[in-house]
Coordinates of C-alpha atoms and ligand atoms in Angstrom, one line a residue:
M186 CA -8.4 -17.9 -10.7
M187 CA -7.4 -14.3 -10.9
A188 CA -4.3 -13.4 -12.9
P189 CA -1.6 -11.5 -10.9
P190 CA -1.6 -7.7 -11.6
P191 CA 0.4 -6.8 -14.7
E192 CA 3.9 -5.7 -14.0
G193 CA 4.2 -1.9 -13.6
A194 CA 0.5 -1.6 -12.7
D195 CA 1.5 -0.1 -9.4
F196 CA 2.8 3.0 -11.3
L197 CA -0.4 3.5 -13.3
H198 CA -2.6 6.4 -12.1
P199 CA -6.1 5.1 -12.7
G200 CA -8.2 8.2 -12.1
L201 CA -9.2 11.1 -14.3
A202 CA -9.1 14.7 -13.4
E203 CA -10.7 17.6 -15.3
P204 CA -8.7 18.1 -18.5
R205 CA -6.5 21.2 -18.5
T206 CA -4.5 20.4 -21.7
K207 CA -5.2 18.8 -25.0
E208 CA -3.2 15.8 -23.8
D209 CA -5.5 15.5 -20.8
W210 CA -8.4 15.7 -23.1
F211 CA -7.1 13.0 -25.5
A212 CA -6.5 10.8 -22.4
Y213 CA -10.2 11.3 -21.5
V214 CA -11.3 10.5 -25.1
F215 CA -9.3 7.2 -25.0
Y216 CA -10.0 6.4 -21.3
E217 CA -11.5 3.0 -20.7
P218 CA -12.9 2.5 -17.2
P219 CA -11.7 -0.6 -15.2
P220 CA -13.1 -3.7 -16.9
R221 CA -16.0 -5.6 -15.4
P222 CA -14.5 -8.5 -13.5
V223 CA -15.7 -12.0 -14.2
L224 CA -16.8 -13.5 -10.9
P225 CA -15.9 -17.1 -10.3
P226 CA -18.7 -19.3 -8.7
H227 CA -19.3 -18.3 -5.1
S228 CA -17.9 -21.6 -3.7
V229 CA -14.6 -20.9 -5.6
Y230 CA -14.6 -17.4 -4.2
L231 CA -15.1 -18.6 -0.7
A232 CA -12.3 -21.1 -1.1
M233 CA -9.8 -18.5 -2.3
N234 CA -6.8 -17.6 -0.2
E235 CA -6.7 -14.1 1.4
G236 CA -4.5 -12.6 -1.3
E237 CA -6.6 -14.0 -4.2
R238 CA -9.8 -12.7 -2.7
R239 CA -8.2 -9.3 -1.9
R240 CA -7.1 -8.9 -5.5
L241 CA -10.5 -9.9 -6.9
N242 CA -12.3 -7.6 -4.5
R243 CA -9.9 -4.8 -5.4
A244 CA -10.7 -5.3 -9.0
R245 CA -14.4 -5.2 -8.1
S246 CA -14.0 -2.0 -6.1
Q247 CA -12.1 -0.3 -8.9
Y248 CA -14.8 -1.3 -11.3
H249 CA -17.6 -0.2 -9.0
S250 CA -15.8 3.1 -8.3
A251 CA -16.1 4.0 -12.0
L252 CA -19.6 2.5 -12.3
V253 CA -21.3 3.4 -15.5
L254 CA -22.4 6.7 -16.9
A255 CA -26.0 6.8 -17.9
W256 CA -27.2 8.2 -21.2
T257 CA -30.2 9.8 -19.5
P258 CA -33.0 11.5 -21.5
A259 CA -31.2 14.8 -20.6
V260 CA -27.9 13.6 -22.0
Q261 CA -29.6 12.4 -25.2
H262 CA -31.5 15.7 -25.6
F263 CA -28.3 17.7 -25.3
E264 CA -26.4 15.3 -27.5
A265 CA -29.0 16.0 -30.3
E266 CA -28.8 19.7 -29.7
I267 CA -25.0 20.0 -29.7
F268 CA -24.5 17.7 -32.7
E269 CA -27.1 19.7 -34.6
L270 CA -25.5 23.0 -33.6
L271 CA -22.1 21.6 -34.7
D272 CA -23.5 20.6 -38.1
A273 CA -25.3 23.9 -38.6
N274 CA -22.2 25.9 -37.6
E275 CA -19.5 23.9 -39.4
Y276 CA -19.3 26.1 -42.6
A277 CA -21.2 29.1 -41.3
P278 CA -20.0 32.5 -42.5
P279 CA -17.5 34.4 -40.3
G280 CA -18.7 35.9 -37.0
A281 CA -20.0 34.5 -33.8
R282 CA -21.9 31.2 -34.4
P283 CA -24.9 30.4 -32.3
G284 CA -23.9 28.7 -29.0
L285 CA -25.6 26.9 -26.2
L286 CA -25.6 27.5 -22.4
I287 CA -26.7 24.6 -20.1
D288 CA -27.9 26.1 -16.9
G289 CA -28.6 24.1 -13.8
P290 CA -28.0 23.7 -10.1
P291 CA -24.9 22.0 -8.7
T292 CA -24.5 18.2 -9.1
V293 CA -27.1 17.6 -11.8
G294 CA -24.4 16.3 -14.2
K295 CA -23.7 19.3 -16.4
S296 CA -19.9 18.8 -16.7
T297 CA -20.2 15.1 -17.1
L298 CA -22.8 15.5 -19.8
V299 CA -20.9 17.9 -22.0
K300 CA -17.8 15.8 -21.7
M301 CA -19.7 12.6 -22.6
I302 CA -21.1 14.3 -25.7
A303 CA -17.8 15.9 -26.7
R304 CA -16.0 12.6 -26.3
K305 CA -18.5 10.9 -28.5
F306 CA -18.1 13.7 -31.1
E307 CA -14.4 13.3 -31.2
R308 CA -14.4 9.5 -31.3
Q309 CA -16.7 9.7 -34.3
L310 CA -14.3 12.1 -36.0
R311 CA -11.4 9.8 -35.3
E312 CA -13.3 7.0 -36.9
D313 CA -14.5 9.0 -39.9
Y314 CA -11.3 11.1 -40.6
P315 CA -8.4 9.0 -39.3
G316 CA -6.0 11.1 -41.6
R317 CA -6.8 14.3 -39.5
F318 CA -5.4 12.6 -36.4
S319 CA -2.4 11.1 -38.2
P320 CA 1.0 11.8 -36.6
D321 CA 2.2 12.9 -40.1
R322 CA -0.2 15.8 -40.0
L323 CA 1.5 19.2 -39.7
G324 CA 0.4 20.3 -36.2
S325 CA -2.1 18.5 -34.1
Y326 CA -5.8 18.3 -34.8
V327 CA -7.8 19.3 -31.8
P328 CA -11.5 19.3 -32.5
V329 CA -12.5 19.9 -28.9
V330 CA -11.3 22.4 -26.4
Y331 CA -12.5 22.1 -22.8
I332 CA -11.9 25.0 -20.5
S333 CA -12.9 24.7 -16.9
L334 CA -13.0 28.3 -15.6
A335 CA -11.4 29.3 -12.3
D336 CA -13.3 31.4 -9.7
Q337 CA -13.1 35.1 -10.1
V338 CA -11.7 34.5 -13.5
T339 CA -10.1 37.4 -15.4
P340 CA -10.0 37.8 -19.2
K341 CA -6.3 37.1 -19.2
Q342 CA -6.8 33.9 -17.2
I343 CA -9.2 32.7 -19.8
S344 CA -6.6 33.3 -22.5
V345 CA -3.9 31.6 -20.5
A346 CA -6.1 28.6 -19.9
F347 CA -6.7 28.4 -23.6
A348 CA -3.0 28.7 -24.3
R349 CA -2.1 26.0 -21.8
Y350 CA -4.7 23.7 -23.3
L351 CA -3.4 24.3 -26.9
N352 CA 0.2 24.5 -25.8
T353 CA 0.8 28.0 -27.3
P354 CA 2.9 30.7 -25.6
T355 CA 1.5 32.1 -22.3
G356 CA 3.9 35.0 -22.1
G357 CA 3.3 38.6 -23.2
T358 CA 0.2 40.7 -23.2
K359 CA -3.3 39.3 -23.4
E360 CA -3.4 40.4 -27.0
D361 CA -0.2 38.4 -27.8
I362 CA -1.7 35.3 -26.1
D363 CA -5.0 35.8 -28.0
H364 CA -3.2 36.1 -31.3
H365 CA -1.5 32.8 -30.7
I366 CA -4.6 31.0 -29.5
L367 CA -6.8 32.3 -32.3
T368 CA -4.2 31.2 -34.9
A369 CA -3.9 27.8 -33.1
L370 CA -7.7 27.3 -33.0
K371 CA -7.8 27.6 -36.8
A372 CA -4.7 25.5 -37.4
C373 CA -6.0 22.8 -35.0
G374 CA -9.4 22.7 -36.7
T375 CA -11.2 23.2 -33.4
Q376 CA -14.9 22.9 -33.9
L377 CA -16.2 22.7 -30.3
V378 CA -15.2 24.9 -27.4
I379 CA -16.6 24.1 -24.0
F380 CA -16.6 26.5 -21.1
D381 CA -17.4 24.7 -17.9
D382 CA -18.5 26.7 -14.7
L383 CA -19.3 29.9 -16.5
H384 CA -20.9 31.3 -13.4
F385 CA -17.4 32.1 -12.3
L386 CA -17.8 35.1 -14.6
D387 CA -19.2 37.0 -11.6
C388 CA -21.4 39.9 -12.5
S389 CA -20.5 41.9 -9.4
H390 CA -16.9 42.1 -10.4
K391 CA -15.6 44.5 -13.0
E392 CA -13.5 41.6 -14.3
G393 CA -16.7 39.5 -14.8
R394 CA -17.9 41.9 -17.5
A395 CA -14.5 42.2 -19.0
S396 CA -14.4 38.4 -19.2
N397 CA -17.8 38.3 -20.8
D398 CA -16.6 40.8 -23.5
H399 CA -13.5 38.6 -23.9
I400 CA -15.6 35.5 -24.5
K401 CA -17.6 37.5 -27.1
Y402 CA -14.4 38.5 -28.7
L403 CA -13.1 34.9 -28.9
A404 CA -16.5 33.7 -30.1
N405 CA -16.4 36.3 -32.9
H406 CA -12.9 35.4 -34.1
A407 CA -12.7 31.6 -33.6
P408 CA -14.6 29.5 -36.1
C409 CA -16.0 27.3 -33.3
T410 CA -19.3 26.4 -31.6
I411 CA -19.3 27.4 -28.0
V412 CA -21.1 25.4 -25.4
G413 CA -21.1 26.6 -21.8
T414 CA -22.4 25.2 -18.5
G415 CA -23.0 26.9 -15.2
V416 CA -25.3 27.7 -12.3
D417 CA -27.8 30.5 -12.5
L418 CA -26.6 31.7 -15.9
E419 CA -29.6 33.9 -16.4
D420 CA -27.9 36.3 -14.0
S421 CA -24.5 35.8 -15.6
P422 CA -22.8 38.7 -17.3
L423 CA -23.0 36.6 -20.5
L424 CA -26.8 37.1 -20.6
S425 CA -27.6 40.1 -18.6
E426 CA -25.8 43.4 -17.8
G427 CA -27.3 43.2 -14.3
G428 CA -27.7 46.3 -12.1
A429 CA -30.7 48.6 -12.7
S430 CA -30.5 48.5 -16.5
G431 CA -31.4 44.8 -16.7
R432 CA -30.3 45.1 -20.3
T433 CA -29.5 42.0 -22.3
T434 CA -26.0 41.6 -23.6
Q435 CA -24.7 41.1 -27.1
T436 CA -23.8 37.5 -26.2
S437 CA -27.4 36.8 -25.1
G438 CA -28.3 37.2 -28.8
R439 CA -26.0 34.4 -29.7
F440 CA -26.5 31.8 -27.0
S441 CA -29.6 29.8 -26.3
R442 CA -30.1 28.9 -22.7
Q443 CA -31.5 25.6 -21.7
E444 CA -32.0 24.2 -18.2
L445 CA -30.9 21.0 -16.7
G446 CA -32.5 20.1 -13.4
T447 CA -32.7 17.2 -10.9
F448 CA -34.8 14.2 -11.7
A449 CA -38.5 14.8 -10.7
L450 CA -41.2 12.3 -10.0
D451 CA -44.1 14.6 -11.1
T452 CA -45.3 12.6 -14.1
E453 CA -45.2 9.0 -15.1
A454 CA -42.6 9.9 -17.8
D455 CA -40.4 11.5 -15.0
A456 CA -40.7 8.4 -12.9
L457 CA -39.8 6.1 -15.8
A458 CA -36.7 8.2 -16.6
W459 CA -35.6 8.0 -13.0
V460 CA -36.2 4.3 -12.8
A461 CA -34.3 3.8 -16.0
V462 CA -31.2 5.5 -14.6
I463 CA -31.4 3.3 -11.5
R464 CA -31.7 0.2 -13.7
S465 CA -28.6 1.1 -15.7
L466 CA -26.5 1.7 -12.6
E467 CA -27.9 -1.4 -10.8
G468 CA -27.3 -3.6 -13.8
A469 CA -23.6 -2.8 -13.6
L470 CA -23.2 -4.2 -10.0
E471 CA -21.0 -7.2 -9.7
L472 CA -22.1 -8.7 -6.4
Y473 CA -22.8 -12.3 -5.3
R474 CA -26.1 -11.8 -3.5
H475 CA -27.6 -8.8 -5.1
E476 CA -31.1 -9.6 -6.2
P477 CA -31.5 -8.4 -9.8
E478 CA -33.6 -5.2 -10.1
R479 CA -34.1 -5.0 -6.4
L480 CA -33.4 -1.2 -6.3
T481 CA -35.1 -0.5 -9.6
R482 CA -38.3 -2.2 -8.5
H483 CA -38.5 -1.6 -4.8
Q484 CA -36.2 1.3 -3.8
W485 CA -36.7 3.9 -6.6
K486 CA -38.7 6.2 -4.4
Y487 CA -36.4 5.9 -1.4
L488 CA -33.5 6.6 -3.7
H489 CA -35.2 9.8 -4.9
E490 CA -35.9 10.9 -1.4
R491 CA -32.4 10.1 -0.4
T492 CA -30.8 12.0 -3.3
G493 CA -33.3 14.7 -4.1
G494 CA -33.2 13.4 -7.7
S495 CA -29.5 14.3 -8.1
I496 CA -27.6 12.0 -10.4
A497 CA -24.4 12.8 -8.5
A498 CA -25.8 11.7 -5.2
L499 CA -27.4 8.6 -6.8
H500 CA -24.1 7.6 -8.4
T501 CA -22.2 8.1 -5.2
L502 CA -24.7 6.2 -3.1
I503 CA -24.8 3.2 -5.4
R504 CA -21.0 3.3 -5.9
R505 CA -20.2 3.5 -2.2
S506 CA -22.8 0.9 -1.3
A507 CA -21.3 -1.5 -3.8
V508 CA -17.9 -1.0 -2.4
R509 CA -19.2 -1.4 1.2
A510 CA -21.2 -4.6 0.2
V511 CA -17.9 -6.1 -0.9
T512 CA -15.8 -5.1 2.0
R513 CA -18.4 -6.1 4.6
G514 CA -19.2 -9.3 2.8
T515 CA -23.0 -8.6 2.5
E516 CA -22.6 -8.9 -1.3
A517 CA -25.9 -7.0 -1.9
V518 CA -26.8 -3.3 -2.1
T519 CA -29.6 -3.3 0.5
R520 CA -31.6 -0.6 2.2
E521 CA -29.5 -1.2 5.3
V522 CA -26.2 -0.7 3.4
M523 CA -27.5 2.5 1.7
D524 CA -28.8 3.8 5.0
S525 CA -25.4 3.5 6.5
I526 CA -23.8 5.7 3.8
V527 CA -23.5 9.4 4.7
L528 CA -23.9 11.5 1.6
S529 CA -22.9 15.1 1.0
H530 CA -24.1 17.6 3.6
A531 CA -26.6 19.1 1.1
H532 CA -28.1 15.8 0.3
E533 CA -28.3 14.6 3.9
R534 CA -30.0 17.9 4.8
G535 CA -32.5 17.5 2.0
Y536 CA -33.3 13.9 3.1
A537 CA -33.7 15.0 6.7
K538 CA -36.3 17.5 5.5
V539 CA -38.1 14.8 3.6
L540 CA -38.2 12.6 6.6
E541 CA -39.4 15.4 8.8
L542 CA -42.2 16.2 6.4
K543 CA -43.2 12.6 6.2
N544 CA -43.4 12.3 9.9
R545 CA -45.5 15.4 10.2
T546 CA -48.0 14.3 7.5
A547 CA -48.1 10.6 8.2
P548 CA -51.5 9.6 9.4
K549 CA -51.4 8.2 12.9
K550 CA -51.9 4.5 12.7
T551 CA -55.0 3.1 14.5
P552 CA -54.4 -0.1 16.3
R553 CA -56.6 -1.8 13.7
A554 CA -54.6 -0.6 10.7
S555 CA -51.3 -1.6 12.4
R556 CA -52.7 -5.1 13.0
A557 CA -53.9 -5.4 9.4
A558 CA -50.4 -4.4 8.1
G559 CA -48.8 -6.9 10.4
K560 CA -51.2 -9.7 9.1
T561 CA -50.4 -9.2 5.4
G562 CA -46.7 -9.0 6.3
Q563 CA -46.2 -6.2 3.7
A564 CA -42.7 -5.5 2.7
V565 CA -41.6 -1.9 3.1
T566 CA -41.0 -1.1 -0.5
D567 CA -41.6 1.9 -2.8
G568 CA -43.4 0.5 -5.7
Ligands
ATP114 N1 -25.0 10.7 -16.9 C1 -24.5 10.4 -15.7 N2 -24.5 9.0 -15.3 C2 -24.0 8.6 -14.1 N3 -23.5 9.5 -13.2 C3 -23.4 10.8 -13.5 C4 -23.9 11.3 -14.8 N4 -23.7 12.6 -14.7 C5 -23.1 12.9 -13.6 N5 -23.0 11.8 -12.8 C6 -22.4 11.7 -11.5 O1 -22.5 13.0 -10.9 C7 -21.3 13.5 -10.5 C8 -21.3 15.0 -10.6 O2 -21.6 15.4 -11.9 P1 -21.1 16.7 -12.5 O3 -19.8 17.1 -11.9 O4 -21.2 16.6 -14.0 O5 -22.2 17.7 -12.1 P2 -22.3 19.3 -12.3 O6 -23.7 19.6 -12.6 O7 -21.3 19.7 -13.3 O8 -22.0 19.9 -10.9 P3 -21.3 21.3 -10.5 O9 -22.4 22.4 -10.8 O10 -21.1 21.2 -9.0 O11 -20.1 21.5 -11.3 C9 -20.3 12.8 -11.4 O12 -19.0 12.8 -10.9 C10 -20.9 11.4 -11.6 O13 -20.6 10.6 -10.4
MG115 MG1 -19.6 20.9 -13.1

């Protein structure tokens, strides 16, 4: 039988927002998603009174809403890259250390990936150097700084975002703020600085270039490794001066740029990577009638068509289908449930195009072929 919710649970805010301060970041590092509920036998579930069932289902929805994050091949690749960079940069001589830019279209999981990796890095440091995190330490130890840039960001806004994160003064000129944050970055032992959404350094704006110069200045003076993410970074003022000159920038000599894309199905290895992600998400479902590996084995191609290989769309689709399967009592993520979910406009439009293309290229069935398919009673599956 389900235990009643703990006292005060109504006041807890369960969700996570993008970290804006070191306290937000620490909360993310320690965050544990809602636990996996233990389902009683189905007969017990059916015999529950309304309140008991509602509470169990709410716990299931909370759990499904977080679902699991997958350590995809891309996450593993960037984990190795970033950890290696951090090692190679730790005691490097003064000056800008080599950094990494992760460039990719929207919703491929760039922000999630850098946070997963940085969280792992910090959790390892907490385990290996507990003294550094001790409350007795003079000043806090902040190994990771995560800055999510605002649109049309100015150099001063970057400095203020840093200052808010590190809790240093935000008043005075940009130079004053910079002096405080550079001092704090050293005192806090910061090793990794993440700039998320670097495409907000818009090349067409004068401020964009100034912000680029500012990031270069910070990179030169802070003894940290910088990892950035963004969309179309090749055209960003960080890497190219743009305009007619097409000249590369000073920062382009310091950052490597690597791409992160959607999942493809071009090769067997691609397909296996996609199927593995589905398997890890599907394995986390807590439903009474969901046939194990149903999606992994039979719907992987449909899921790719539906989501365009976007991990964000896949995560949303499975998450929402799981919640719907509980509220509607179907207790399984079926093709029917997934078809009833409306994904983002971009993904629905992409799927409509796939369907249109399929319709156009599908061979017209001869009466004989239709009869043969009917005879064998083939299930409509993907693989
Ligand atoms: N490794 C992962 N495992 C499971 N789900 C993931 C993973 N990475 C991302 N997602 C899902 O995709 C959603 C969007 O990811 P994220 O915000 O990281 O994408 P993004 O590439 O940064 O997008 P944007 O360019 O719009 O900022 C996440 O909220 C999560 O639901
Ligand atoms: Mg992002």
